[in-house]
Amino acid sequence: GDSVTQMEGPVTLSEEAFLTINCTYTATGYPSLFWYVQYPGEGLQLLLKATKADDKGSNKGFEATYRKETTSFHLEKGSVQVSDSAVYFCAHYTGNQFYFGTGTSLTVIP
Amino acid sequence: NAGVTQTPKFQVLKTGQSMTLQCAQDMNHEYMSWYRQDPGMGLRLIHYSVGAGITDQGEVPNGYNVSRSTTEDFPLRLLSAAPSQTSVYFCASSKGITSGTGGFFGQGTRLTVV
């Protein structure tokens, strides 16, 4: 069935380090792909999205490319900041619902 | 423009009690849904609605009831609370079923059943 698998955390990085959070998906259709971010005590906020193959979503220095051939949507950022500490969720939207990964907790230390 | 508003933010219930989690959106979105978030399990869909008067079950509907009498509101009812329903609940809305714009989420309701 439809699902999302993302890299287990927690991830701890030093400020200005490079970030990659892996995400792969299984979908019966042609899904739209998303990354959501959840800051402590808050709801989910849409970080970026891609709706077709080879699209690159980007926002706040984060990027992810829709790779249909590998069914992946890895999140990257070249230089993380302390303010990026949060939980990141990969998701796909197929038919009538979102399918979420389990979330990856990121802590950035000064 | 408030987006998606959930109330309450925190709630403690005793086993067997009932309650309603409120969700309202002011974006005229057709599609609304409820998710629960549990550690290590991501978000799982409880119920969803594609418009006023139309609801359907998601992945984990047991113990929950919903109705959609208006476009704006989508309350979630716990009929007889159980400790297994201790979770964080999120309401979401989006423009349509196949929308590629993503969903807007509320701040969440943290529910503890003792």
CSV table of C-alpha atoms in Angstrom, one decimal:
chain,number,residue,atom,x,y,z
A,1,GLY,CA,0.0,0.0,0.0
A,2,ASP,CA,0.9,3.7,0.0
A,3,SER,CA,3.5,4.7,2.4
A,4,VAL,CA,6.4,7.0,3.2
A,5,THR,CA,9.8,5.9,4.6
A,6,GLN,CA,12.1,8.6,6.0
A,7,MET,CA,15.4,8.6,7.7
A,8,GLU,CA,15.2,7.8,11.4
A,9,GLY,CA,16.5,10.3,13.8
A,10,PRO,CA,17.4,12.0,15.9
A,11,VAL,CA,19.9,14.0,13.9
A,12,THR,CA,22.3,16.4,15.6
A,13,LEU,CA,24.4,18.7,13.5
A,14,SER,CA,26.7,21.7,14.2
A,15,GLU,CA,25.7,25.0,12.8
A,16,GLU,CA,26.6,25.5,9.1
A,17,ALA,CA,26.8,21.8,8.5
A,18,PHE,CA,25.2,20.1,5.5
A,19,LEU,CA,21.9,18.4,6.0
A,20,THR,CA,20.3,15.5,4.2
A,21,ILE,CA,17.2,13.7,5.3
A,22,ASN,CA,16.3,10.8,3.1
A,23,CYS,CA,12.7,10.0,2.0
A,24,THR,CA,11.3,7.4,-0.2
A,25,TYR,CA,7.7,6.7,-1.0
A,26,THR,CA,5.4,4.0,-2.3
A,27,ALA,CA,2.3,5.3,-4.1
A,28,THR,CA,-0.4,3.7,-6.3
A,29,GLY,CA,-0.8,6.9,-8.3
A,30,TYR,CA,1.3,9.9,-9.3
A,31,PRO,CA,1.5,11.7,-6.0
A,32,SER,CA,2.5,15.3,-5.0
A,33,LEU,CA,5.3,15.3,-2.6
A,34,PHE,CA,5.9,17.5,0.4
A,35,TRP,CA,8.1,18.3,3.3
A,36,TYR,CA,6.5,19.6,6.4
A,37,VAL,CA,8.3,21.1,9.5
A,38,GLN,CA,7.0,21.0,13.0
A,39,TYR,CA,8.6,23.4,15.6
A,40,PRO,CA,8.2,22.5,19.3
A,41,GLY,CA,4.6,22.9,20.4
A,42,GLU,CA,3.3,23.9,17.0
A,43,GLY,CA,1.4,22.3,14.1
A,44,LEU,CA,2.9,21.3,10.8
A,45,GLN,CA,3.9,23.9,8.4
A,46,LEU,CA,4.4,23.3,4.7
A,47,LEU,CA,8.2,23.7,4.0
A,48,LEU,CA,8.3,22.8,0.3
A,49,LYS,CA,6.5,20.7,-2.4
A,50,ALA,CA,6.9,19.2,-5.8
A,51,THR,CA,4.0,18.0,-8.0
A,52,LYS,CA,5.7,16.2,-10.9
A,53,ALA,CA,8.9,14.3,-11.7
A,54,ASP,CA,12.1,16.3,-11.7
A,55,ASP,CA,10.5,19.3,-10.0
A,56,LYS,CA,12.6,20.9,-7.3
A,57,GLY,CA,10.9,22.4,-4.3
A,58,SER,CA,12.8,25.0,-2.4
A,59,ASN,CA,12.2,27.3,0.6
A,60,LYS,CA,14.3,28.9,3.3
A,61,GLY,CA,17.4,27.3,1.9
A,62,PHE,CA,15.9,23.8,1.9
A,63,GLU,CA,15.6,21.9,-1.4
A,64,ALA,CA,14.2,18.5,-2.5
A,65,THR,CA,13.9,17.0,-6.0
A,66,TYR,CA,11.1,14.7,-7.1
A,67,ARG,CA,12.8,11.6,-8.4
A,68,LYS,CA,10.2,9.3,-9.9
A,69,GLU,CA,12.8,6.7,-11.0
A,70,THR,CA,14.0,6.2,-7.4
A,71,THR,CA,10.7,7.2,-5.8
A,72,SER,CA,12.6,9.6,-3.6
A,73,PHE,CA,12.3,13.1,-2.3
A,74,HIS,CA,15.4,13.8,-0.1
A,75,LEU,CA,15.5,17.0,1.8
A,76,GLU,CA,18.8,19.0,1.7
A,77,LYS,CA,20.2,22.2,3.1
A,78,GLY,CA,23.7,23.5,2.6
A,79,SER,CA,24.2,25.2,5.9
A,80,VAL,CA,21.9,24.6,8.8
A,81,GLN,CA,21.1,27.1,11.5
A,82,VAL,CA,20.1,26.7,15.1
A,83,SER,CA,16.6,27.9,14.2
A,84,ASP,CA,16.2,24.9,11.9
A,85,SER,CA,15.9,22.6,14.9
A,86,ALA,CA,12.6,20.9,14.4
A,87,VAL,CA,10.9,17.7,13.3
A,88,TYR,CA,10.7,17.2,9.6
A,89,PHE,CA,8.0,15.1,7.9
A,90,CYS,CA,8.0,13.8,4.4
A,91,ALA,CA,4.6,13.2,2.9
A,92,HIS,CA,2.8,12.3,-0.3
A,93,TYR,CA,-0.7,13.2,-1.3
A,94,THR,CA,-2.5,10.6,-3.3
A,95,GLY,CA,-6.2,10.4,-3.9
A,96,ASN,CA,-7.9,11.5,-0.8
A,97,GLN,CA,-5.2,11.7,1.9
A,98,PHE,CA,-1.7,12.5,3.0
A,99,TYR,CA,0.7,9.7,3.8
A,100,PHE,CA,3.3,10.8,6.3
A,101,GLY,CA,6.7,9.5,7.3
A,102,THR,CA,7.4,9.0,11.0
A,103,GLY,CA,9.3,12.3,11.2
A,104,THR,CA,13.0,13.1,11.7
A,105,SER,CA,14.0,15.2,14.6
A,106,LEU,CA,16.8,17.7,13.9
A,107,THR,CA,18.9,19.5,16.5
A,108,VAL,CA,21.4,22.1,15.4
A,109,ILE,CA,24.0,23.1,18.0
A,110,PRO,CA,25.9,26.3,17.9
B,1,ASN,CA,-7.2,35.3,8.1
B,2,ALA,CA,-6.9,32.7,11.0
B,3,GLY,CA,-6.2,29.6,8.8
B,4,VAL,CA,-7.1,26.5,10.7
B,5,THR,CA,-8.2,26.9,14.3
B,6,GLN,CA,-8.3,24.0,16.8
B,7,THR,CA,-9.7,24.0,20.3
B,8,PRO,CA,-8.9,23.1,22.9
B,9,LYS,CA,-5.1,23.0,22.9
B,10,PHE,CA,-4.9,20.6,25.9
B,11,GLN,CA,-7.4,18.2,27.4
B,12,VAL,CA,-7.4,15.5,30.0
B,13,LEU,CA,-10.2,13.0,30.0
B,14,LYS,CA,-11.2,10.1,32.2
B,15,THR,CA,-11.7,6.7,30.5
B,16,GLY,CA,-15.3,6.5,29.3
B,17,GLN,CA,-15.8,10.2,29.0
B,18,SER,CA,-16.8,11.8,25.7
B,19,MET,CA,-15.7,15.1,24.2
B,20,THR,CA,-15.6,17.0,20.9
B,21,LEU,CA,-12.4,18.5,19.4
B,22,GLN,CA,-13.3,21.6,17.4
B,23,CYS,CA,-11.8,22.6,14.1
B,24,ALA,CA,-12.6,25.6,11.9
B,25,GLN,CA,-11.1,27.0,8.8
B,26,ASP,CA,-11.8,30.3,7.1
B,27,MET,CA,-10.2,29.6,3.7
B,28,ASN,CA,-13.3,28.1,2.1
B,29,HIS,CA,-11.5,24.8,1.6
B,30,GLU,CA,-13.5,21.8,0.5
B,31,TYR,CA,-11.3,19.2,2.0
B,32,MET,CA,-10.8,18.8,5.8
B,33,SER,CA,-9.3,15.9,7.8
B,34,TRP,CA,-8.3,14.8,11.2
B,35,TYR,CA,-5.0,13.1,12.0
B,36,ARG,CA,-3.5,11.7,15.2
B,37,GLN,CA,0.2,11.9,15.8
B,38,ASP,CA,1.9,9.3,17.9
B,39,PRO,CA,5.6,8.8,18.7
B,40,GLY,CA,7.4,6.8,16.0
B,41,MET,CA,4.3,6.6,13.8
B,42,GLY,CA,4.0,9.9,12.0
B,43,LEU,CA,0.5,11.2,11.4
B,44,ARG,CA,-2.4,8.8,10.7
B,45,LEU,CA,-5.6,9.8,9.1
B,46,ILE,CA,-8.7,9.3,11.2
B,47,HIS,CA,-11.6,10.8,9.1
B,48,TYR,CA,-11.8,13.2,6.3
B,49,SER,CA,-14.5,15.2,4.5
B,50,VAL,CA,-14.6,16.4,0.9
B,51,GLY,CA,-17.3,18.9,1.5
B,52,ALA,CA,-20.3,19.7,3.6
B,53,GLY,CA,-22.4,16.7,4.3
B,54,ILE,CA,-19.8,14.2,3.1
B,55,THR,CA,-17.4,12.3,5.4
B,56,ASP,CA,-15.4,9.1,5.1
B,57,GLN,CA,-13.1,7.0,7.2
B,58,GLY,CA,-9.3,7.1,7.2
B,59,GLU,CA,-6.8,4.6,8.5
B,60,VAL,CA,-7.7,4.7,12.2
B,61,PRO,CA,-11.4,5.6,12.5
B,62,ASN,CA,-12.5,3.4,15.4
B,63,GLY,CA,-13.7,5.3,18.5
B,64,TYR,CA,-14.1,8.6,16.6
B,65,ASN,CA,-17.1,10.2,14.9
B,66,VAL,CA,-17.3,13.2,12.6
B,67,SER,CA,-19.8,15.4,10.8
B,68,ARG,CA,-19.5,18.3,8.4
B,69,SER,CA,-22.6,20.5,8.5
B,70,THR,CA,-20.8,23.6,7.1
B,71,THR,CA,-17.8,24.2,4.9
B,72,GLU,CA,-16.0,25.9,7.8
B,73,ASP,CA,-16.3,23.4,10.7
B,74,PHE,CA,-15.3,19.8,11.1
B,75,PRO,CA,-15.6,18.6,14.7
B,76,LEU,CA,-14.1,15.3,15.9
B,77,ARG,CA,-16.0,13.4,18.6
B,78,LEU,CA,-14.6,10.8,20.9
B,79,LEU,CA,-17.5,8.7,21.9
B,80,SER,CA,-16.0,6.9,24.9
B,81,ALA,CA,-12.4,7.9,25.6
B,82,ALA,CA,-9.8,5.2,26.1
B,83,PRO,CA,-6.2,5.4,27.1
B,84,SER,CA,-5.2,4.3,23.6
B,85,GLN,CA,-6.6,7.6,22.3
B,86,THR,CA,-4.0,9.6,24.2
B,87,SER,CA,-2.3,11.4,21.3
B,88,VAL,CA,-1.9,14.8,19.6
B,89,TYR,CA,-4.7,15.5,17.2
B,90,PHE,CA,-4.3,17.7,14.1
B,91,CYS,CA,-6.9,19.1,11.9
B,92,ALA,CA,-6.0,20.0,8.3
B,93,SER,CA,-7.7,21.6,5.4
B,94,SER,CA,-6.8,21.9,1.7
B,95,LYS,CA,-8.4,23.3,-1.4
B,96,GLY,CA,-9.4,19.9,-2.9
B,97,ILE,CA,-8.8,16.2,-2.9
B,98,THR,CA,-6.2,16.3,-5.6
B,99,SER,CA,-4.7,19.6,-4.6
B,100,GLY,CA,-1.0,19.9,-5.0
B,101,THR,CA,-0.9,22.9,-2.8
B,102,GLY,CA,-0.5,20.9,0.4
B,103,GLY,CA,-2.5,21.1,3.5
B,104,PHE,CA,-2.9,23.8,6.2
B,105,PHE,CA,-2.7,22.4,9.7
B,106,GLY,CA,-4.0,23.6,13.0
B,107,GLN,CA,-1.9,23.9,16.1
B,108,GLY,CA,-2.9,20.6,17.5
B,109,THR,CA,-4.9,19.3,20.5
B,110,ARG,CA,-2.9,17.3,23.1
B,111,LEU,CA,-5.3,14.8,24.6
B,112,THR,CA,-4.5,12.6,27.6
B,113,VAL,CA,-6.9,9.9,28.7
B,114,VAL,CA,-6.4,8.6,32.2
